[in-house]
């Protein structure tokens, strides 16, 4: 069926009007469907007649408390320098600020102030455990933290005065950081949308949207209701700890079905099968990941020391010459090796590290403590030998003169 313009999906508007009845300008279900974690939304007049729950002096007072997390950020526009001072702050710090281009940020203000915590109520449509904190900033004209991205969703409520917000909805916007500023500011920022927010307006931003907020015209307070979302790395690390705490020490990798090794040091398919039985919760892990992790792990496991690299790095030409002169390569006693076959050749593991390896060389390295590679190793073999020599796993020994 040919689509008529009426049946074509329209993009939800980026700007709406709120009301006392509907702070989001729409029912929460519609906000969650169309905007949450998907696209930014500016809600004009979300909180009509908004009165900030905290005064700038009280915020400054909190920033001086021992346990409060605060930062004072000054921007030297002329030299394009940023100065960040972490709290606890003192009256003397504020005396130095001047009347422009600085901002004070205090995190977790909801934990210190019940009126501020009450601002979370309109967000009760979100699971409470997704809410992180309320951060409040106070800024003099020109003050801000510079263009950046956040990893979390945030509702930026304009509390006092006006703030100029610029954001970029360009999915291809570069996200590299400026190397010269500790604030993780974006090196490049080209806004696609700009607004001036008044008290009671809210700007909602999903994670990873470049944004820059600058106090405009006079004193400015912005109240950030921030979410939290654990990274997959944090989830994985904690789950592993959780599961590990519940396993008994006698539950171990076991191989009562072991057959004589065909090649020393090989982590073969049977070993990986036994590993899967020992890790039933990791059933979804693909073969390559499981093999790579185990190779690194087992060559590090219960190894008290690791070989030290030679005092002077060995170059390829020098090693080739030594080998051509009949030098042998001795495996360092603390070097623990294993290897495995993968789809794209073999991998050699040594004390937690992995290298691509010619299959025959991987086998040989695991089988022999002393190697005579001969005068002309292949380029791939040479690359591996050189890496192992320079990491201290192999120690060249000159041929004995007769
Ligand atoms: C601010 O309040 O100055 C910064 C808030 C933000 O950009 O996340
Ligand atoms: Co931000």
Coordinates of C-alpha atoms and ligand atoms in Angstrom, one line a residue:
X1 CA 0.0 0.0 0.0
X2 CA 1.3 3.4 -0.9
X3 CA 1.9 5.6 2.2
X4 CA -0.1 8.8 2.4
X5 CA 1.5 11.7 4.3
X6 CA -1.1 11.2 7.1
X7 CA 0.0 7.6 7.8
X8 CA 3.7 8.5 7.8
X9 CA 5.3 8.6 11.3
X10 CA 6.1 12.1 12.4
X11 CA 9.1 12.9 14.7
X12 CA 7.8 14.0 18.1
X13 CA 8.4 17.7 18.7
X14 CA 11.6 18.8 20.6
X15 CA 9.7 21.5 22.4
X16 CA 6.5 21.3 24.4
X17 CA 4.6 23.2 27.1
X18 CA 4.1 21.8 30.5
X19 CA 1.5 22.6 33.1
X20 CA 0.8 22.1 36.9
X21 CA -1.2 19.0 35.9
X22 CA 1.3 17.7 33.4
X23 CA 4.9 18.8 34.2
X24 CA 6.2 16.8 31.2
X25 CA 3.7 18.4 28.9
X26 CA 2.3 14.9 28.3
X27 CA 1.5 11.7 30.2
X28 CA 4.6 9.9 31.6
X29 CA 3.8 6.9 29.3
X30 CA 4.0 9.1 26.2
X31 CA 7.3 10.7 27.5
X32 CA 8.8 7.3 28.1
X33 CA 7.7 6.0 24.7
X34 CA 8.8 9.0 22.6
X35 CA 11.7 10.7 24.5
X36 CA 13.1 8.6 27.4
X37 CA 16.6 7.4 26.3
X38 CA 15.8 8.4 22.8
X39 CA 15.7 12.2 22.1
X40 CA 16.0 15.5 24.0
X41 CA 13.0 17.5 25.0
X42 CA 12.6 21.1 26.2
X43 CA 9.5 21.5 28.4
X44 CA 8.6 25.2 28.8
X45 CA 6.9 26.0 32.1
X46 CA 7.1 22.5 33.4
X47 CA 6.8 23.9 37.0
X48 CA 4.7 27.0 36.7
X49 CA 5.7 29.7 39.2
X50 CA 8.8 27.7 40.2
X51 CA 10.4 28.8 43.5
X52 CA 13.9 27.3 44.0
X53 CA 14.0 25.0 47.1
X54 CA 17.4 26.4 48.2
X55 CA 19.0 29.8 48.1
X56 CA 22.4 30.4 46.6
X57 CA 23.9 31.3 50.0
X58 CA 22.8 28.0 51.4
X59 CA 24.2 26.1 48.5
X60 CA 27.5 28.0 49.0
X61 CA 27.3 27.1 52.7
X62 CA 26.8 23.4 51.8
X63 CA 29.8 23.5 49.5
X64 CA 31.9 24.4 52.6
X65 CA 30.8 21.3 54.5
X66 CA 33.3 18.5 55.0
X67 CA 31.2 15.7 53.5
X68 CA 29.6 17.6 50.6
X69 CA 30.8 17.0 47.0
X70 CA 31.4 20.4 45.5
X71 CA 33.4 22.0 42.7
X72 CA 34.2 25.6 41.9
X73 CA 34.9 26.1 38.2
X74 CA 36.4 29.3 36.8
X75 CA 36.7 30.1 33.1
X76 CA 39.4 32.5 32.0
X77 CA 37.8 33.5 28.6
X78 CA 40.8 35.6 27.4
X79 CA 43.2 32.7 27.7
X80 CA 40.6 29.9 27.3
X81 CA 41.8 28.3 30.5
X82 CA 39.6 26.4 33.0
X83 CA 40.3 26.1 36.7
X84 CA 38.6 23.4 38.8
X85 CA 38.8 23.5 42.6
X86 CA 37.2 20.7 44.6
X87 CA 35.5 21.2 47.9
X88 CA 35.2 21.6 50.8
X89 CA 35.4 25.3 49.9
X90 CA 35.9 28.3 52.1
X91 CA 34.6 31.8 52.2
X92 CA 37.9 33.0 51.0
X93 CA 37.5 30.8 47.8
X94 CA 34.2 32.6 47.0
X95 CA 35.8 36.0 47.7
X96 CA 38.1 35.4 44.8
X97 CA 35.4 34.6 42.2
X98 CA 34.4 37.9 40.8
X99 CA 31.0 38.6 39.1
X100 CA 31.3 36.5 35.9
X101 CA 32.5 33.3 34.3
X102 CA 32.4 31.0 37.3
X103 CA 30.1 28.3 38.6
X104 CA 29.7 26.3 41.8
X105 CA 28.4 22.7 41.5
X106 CA 27.2 20.7 44.5
X107 CA 26.2 17.0 44.1
X108 CA 23.8 15.0 46.2
X109 CA 22.0 18.1 47.5
X110 CA 18.8 16.0 47.9
X111 CA 20.6 14.0 50.7
X112 CA 21.2 17.2 52.6
X113 CA 18.0 19.1 52.1
X114 CA 14.5 17.8 52.4
X115 CA 13.0 20.6 50.2
X116 CA 15.4 19.7 47.5
X117 CA 14.6 16.0 47.9
X118 CA 10.9 16.9 47.4
X119 CA 11.7 17.8 43.8
X120 CA 12.1 14.1 43.1
X121 CA 8.4 13.6 43.5
X122 CA 7.4 14.6 40.0
X123 CA 9.9 11.9 38.7
X124 CA 8.2 9.1 40.6
X125 CA 7.1 7.6 37.3
X126 CA 10.7 6.4 37.0
X127 CA 12.0 3.5 39.2
X128 CA 13.5 5.2 42.3
X129 CA 16.7 3.1 42.0
X130 CA 17.3 4.7 38.5
X131 CA 17.6 8.1 40.2
X132 CA 21.1 9.1 41.2
X133 CA 21.1 12.5 42.8
X134 CA 20.1 16.1 42.5
X135 CA 23.1 18.3 41.6
X136 CA 22.6 22.0 41.8
X137 CA 24.8 24.6 40.1
X138 CA 25.0 28.3 40.9
X139 CA 26.6 30.5 38.2
X140 CA 27.4 34.1 37.5
X141 CA 26.9 35.3 33.9
X142 CA 29.1 33.3 31.5
X143 CA 29.6 30.5 34.1
X144 CA 29.3 26.9 33.0
X145 CA 31.2 23.7 32.7
X146 CA 31.8 23.8 29.0
X147 CA 30.5 21.5 26.2
X148 CA 30.4 17.9 27.3
X149 CA 28.4 14.7 27.2
X150 CA 27.0 12.8 30.2
X151 CA 26.6 9.0 30.4
X152 CA 23.2 9.3 32.1
X153 CA 19.8 10.8 31.4
X154 CA 19.3 14.2 33.1
X155 CA 16.5 16.6 33.7
X156 CA 17.9 20.1 33.8
X157 CA 15.5 22.3 35.7
X158 CA 16.0 26.0 35.5
X159 CA 15.8 27.2 39.1
X160 CA 16.8 30.9 39.1
X161 CA 17.7 33.4 36.4
X162 CA 18.3 32.3 32.8
X163 CA 20.6 29.8 31.2
X164 CA 21.5 29.5 27.5
X165 CA 21.5 25.9 26.5
X166 CA 23.0 24.6 23.3
X167 CA 22.8 20.9 22.3
X168 CA 23.6 18.7 19.4
X169 CA 21.2 16.1 18.1
X170 CA 23.6 15.1 15.4
X171 CA 24.3 11.4 15.9
X172 CA 27.6 11.8 14.1
X173 CA 28.8 14.6 16.4
X174 CA 32.5 14.0 17.4
X175 CA 32.9 13.0 21.1
X176 CA 36.6 13.5 21.6
X177 CA 37.8 15.3 24.7
X178 CA 39.9 18.4 24.9
X179 CA 43.3 17.2 26.0
X180 CA 44.1 20.4 27.9
X181 CA 41.2 20.5 30.4
X182 CA 40.4 18.1 33.2
X183 CA 36.7 18.6 32.8
X184 CA 36.2 16.1 29.9
X185 CA 35.1 18.9 27.7
X186 CA 34.4 18.2 24.0
X187 CA 37.1 19.3 21.6
X188 CA 34.5 20.2 19.0
X189 CA 30.9 21.2 19.5
X190 CA 28.5 22.4 16.9
X191 CA 25.0 23.0 18.3
X192 CA 21.9 22.0 16.4
X193 CA 19.5 23.6 18.9
X194 CA 19.8 26.6 21.2
X195 CA 17.4 28.0 23.8
X196 CA 17.2 30.4 26.7
X197 CA 15.6 28.7 29.7
X198 CA 13.5 30.5 32.4
X199 CA 12.7 29.4 35.9
X200 CA 10.5 26.3 35.8
X201 CA 11.6 25.2 32.3
X202 CA 13.1 21.7 32.0
X203 CA 15.6 20.4 29.4
X204 CA 15.6 16.6 29.3
X205 CA 18.7 15.0 27.8
X206 CA 19.2 11.3 27.2
X207 CA 22.8 10.0 27.6
X208 CA 25.5 11.0 25.2
X209 CA 23.9 14.2 23.8
X210 CA 26.5 17.0 23.5
X211 CA 25.4 20.0 25.5
X212 CA 26.6 23.3 26.9
X213 CA 24.8 25.5 29.4
X214 CA 26.0 29.1 30.2
X215 CA 24.5 31.4 32.8
X216 CA 22.9 34.4 30.9
X217 CA 22.4 37.9 32.1
X218 CA 22.6 37.4 35.8
X219 CA 22.8 34.9 38.6
X220 CA 21.6 31.5 37.5
X221 CA 20.7 28.3 39.3
X222 CA 20.2 24.9 37.5
X223 CA 18.9 21.9 39.2
X224 CA 20.0 18.6 37.6
X225 CA 18.0 15.5 38.4
X226 CA 20.4 12.8 37.3
X227 CA 19.9 9.1 36.7
X228 CA 22.3 6.3 37.1
X229 CA 22.8 3.3 34.9
X230 CA 25.5 0.8 35.7
X231 CA 27.9 0.0 32.9
X232 CA 28.0 -3.6 31.6
X233 CA 31.5 -3.8 32.9
X234 CA 30.3 -2.9 36.4
X235 CA 27.4 -5.4 36.2
X236 CA 29.7 -8.1 34.9
X237 CA 32.4 -7.5 37.6
X238 CA 29.8 -7.4 40.4
X239 CA 27.9 -10.5 39.2
X240 CA 31.2 -12.4 39.0
X241 CA 32.0 -11.4 42.6
X242 CA 28.5 -12.3 43.7
X243 CA 28.6 -15.7 42.1
X244 CA 32.2 -16.4 43.3
X245 CA 31.3 -15.7 46.9
X246 CA 28.6 -18.4 46.7
X247 CA 30.9 -21.2 45.3
X248 CA 32.8 -23.6 47.5
X249 CA 36.6 -23.8 47.2
X250 CA 36.3 -27.5 46.4
X251 CA 34.3 -26.8 43.3
X252 CA 37.1 -26.7 40.7
X253 CA 38.0 -27.3 37.1
X254 CA 38.1 -31.1 36.8
X255 CA 39.3 -33.4 34.1
X256 CA 38.8 -37.1 35.2
X257 CA 38.3 -37.8 31.5
X258 CA 41.8 -36.5 30.5
X259 CA 43.5 -38.2 27.6
X260 CA 47.3 -38.0 27.0
X261 CA 48.2 -34.6 25.6
X262 CA 48.8 -34.5 21.9
X263 CA 50.6 -31.2 22.1
X264 CA 52.1 -29.7 25.2
X265 CA 50.3 -26.5 26.4
X266 CA 47.3 -26.7 24.0
X267 CA 44.0 -25.5 25.4
X268 CA 42.0 -27.9 23.3
X269 CA 38.3 -28.4 22.6
X270 CA 37.9 -30.9 25.4
X271 CA 39.4 -28.4 27.9
X272 CA 37.0 -25.7 26.7
X273 CA 34.1 -28.2 27.1
X274 CA 35.2 -28.9 30.7
X275 CA 35.5 -25.2 31.3
X276 CA 31.9 -24.6 30.1
X277 CA 30.7 -27.3 32.6
X278 CA 32.6 -25.4 35.4
X279 CA 31.0 -22.1 34.3
X280 CA 27.3 -22.9 33.6
X281 CA 26.3 -19.2 34.0
X282 CA 28.7 -18.3 31.1
X283 CA 26.9 -20.6 28.6
X284 CA 26.3 -17.7 26.2
X285 CA 30.0 -16.8 25.9
X286 CA 31.2 -17.5 22.4
X287 CA 34.1 -19.9 21.9
X288 CA 36.7 -17.3 20.9
X289 CA 36.0 -15.1 24.0
X290 CA 36.1 -18.1 26.4
X291 CA 39.3 -19.4 24.9
X292 CA 41.0 -16.0 24.9
X293 CA 40.0 -15.3 28.5
X294 CA 41.1 -18.7 29.7
X295 CA 44.4 -18.6 27.9
X296 CA 45.2 -15.3 29.6
X297 CA 43.9 -16.4 33.0
X298 CA 45.5 -19.8 33.2
X299 CA 49.0 -18.5 32.2
X300 CA 48.7 -15.9 35.0
X301 CA 47.1 -18.2 37.6
X302 CA 49.2 -19.0 40.7
X303 CA 52.4 -17.6 39.0
X304 CA 54.3 -15.8 41.7
X305 CA 56.5 -13.8 39.4
X306 CA 56.7 -12.6 35.8
X307 CA 59.9 -12.4 33.7
X308 CA 61.4 -9.0 33.5
X309 CA 62.1 -7.4 30.1
X310 CA 65.8 -7.2 29.2
X311 CA 67.7 -4.1 30.3
X312 CA 68.0 -3.0 26.7
X313 CA 65.3 -3.7 24.1
X314 CA 66.5 -6.1 21.3
X315 CA 66.0 -5.0 17.7
X316 CA 64.9 -7.3 14.9
X317 CA 68.2 -7.1 13.1
X318 CA 70.2 -7.9 16.2
X319 CA 68.0 -10.9 17.0
X320 CA 68.2 -12.2 13.4
X321 CA 72.0 -11.9 13.5
X322 CA 72.2 -13.8 16.9
X323 CA 70.0 -16.5 15.5
X324 CA 72.0 -16.7 12.3
X325 CA 75.1 -17.1 14.5
X326 CA 73.4 -20.2 16.1
X327 CA 72.0 -18.5 19.3
X328 CA 69.4 -20.5 21.2
X329 CA 66.4 -19.1 23.0
X330 CA 65.9 -20.2 26.6
X331 CA 62.5 -20.0 28.2
X332 CA 62.6 -18.0 31.4
X333 CA 61.8 -20.2 34.4
X334 CA 58.9 -17.9 35.4
X335 CA 57.4 -17.9 32.0
X336 CA 54.1 -19.8 31.8
X337 CA 52.9 -20.6 28.3
X338 CA 49.9 -22.1 26.7
X339 CA 48.4 -22.0 23.2
X340 CA 45.2 -22.6 21.4
X341 CA 43.9 -23.0 17.8
X342 CA 41.3 -20.5 16.6
X343 CA 39.5 -19.8 13.3
X344 CA 42.4 -17.5 12.2
X345 CA 45.4 -19.5 13.3
X346 CA 47.0 -20.1 16.7
X347 CA 47.3 -17.9 19.7
X348 CA 50.2 -18.1 22.2
X349 CA 49.5 -17.1 25.8
X350 CA 52.3 -16.1 28.2
X351 CA 51.6 -14.9 31.8
X352 CA 48.3 -13.3 30.9
X353 CA 49.3 -11.9 27.5
X354 CA 48.3 -13.2 24.1
X355 CA 50.0 -13.1 20.7
X356 CA 49.0 -14.4 17.3
X357 CA 51.4 -17.3 16.5
X358 CA 52.4 -19.6 13.7
X359 CA 50.9 -23.0 14.9
X360 CA 54.2 -24.9 14.7
X361 CA 56.0 -22.3 16.7
X362 CA 53.3 -22.1 19.4
X363 CA 53.6 -25.9 19.8
X364 CA 57.4 -25.8 19.9
X365 CA 57.5 -22.9 22.4
X366 CA 55.3 -24.9 24.8
X367 CA 57.1 -28.2 24.3
X368 CA 60.7 -27.1 24.5
X369 CA 62.5 -25.1 27.2
X370 CA 65.3 -24.3 24.8
X371 CA 64.7 -23.4 21.2
X372 CA 66.9 -23.3 18.2
X373 CA 64.8 -21.3 15.7
X374 CA 67.6 -21.4 13.1
X375 CA 68.9 -18.8 10.7
X376 CA 65.7 -17.7 8.9
X377 CA 62.5 -17.7 10.9
X378 CA 59.4 -16.4 8.9
X379 CA 58.3 -12.8 9.4
X380 CA 55.4 -14.0 11.6
X381 CA 57.7 -16.2 13.7
X382 CA 60.2 -13.4 14.0
X383 CA 57.6 -11.0 15.2
X384 CA 56.5 -13.4 18.0
X385 CA 60.1 -14.3 19.0
X386 CA 61.1 -10.6 19.2
X387 CA 58.0 -9.8 21.4
X388 CA 58.8 -12.8 23.7
X389 CA 62.5 -11.8 23.9
X390 CA 61.6 -8.2 24.7
X391 CA 59.1 -9.2 27.4
X392 CA 61.7 -11.5 28.9
X393 CA 60.0 -14.8 28.2
X394 CA 62.8 -15.9 25.9
X395 CA 66.5 -15.2 26.7
X396 CA 69.0 -15.5 23.8
X397 CA 72.1 -17.5 24.6
X398 CA 75.1 -17.4 22.3
X399 CA 76.2 -20.6 20.5
X400 CA 79.2 -22.3 22.2
X401 CA 82.4 -21.9 20.3
X402 CA 84.3 -25.1 19.6
Ligands
LIG1 C1 25.4 22.8 35.2 O1 24.5 22.8 35.9 O2 26.2 23.8 35.1 C2 25.8 21.7 34.4 C3 24.8 20.6 34.2 C4 25.1 19.7 33.1 O3 25.5 20.1 32.0 O4 25.0 18.5 33.2
LIG2 CO1 25.9 17.7 31.6

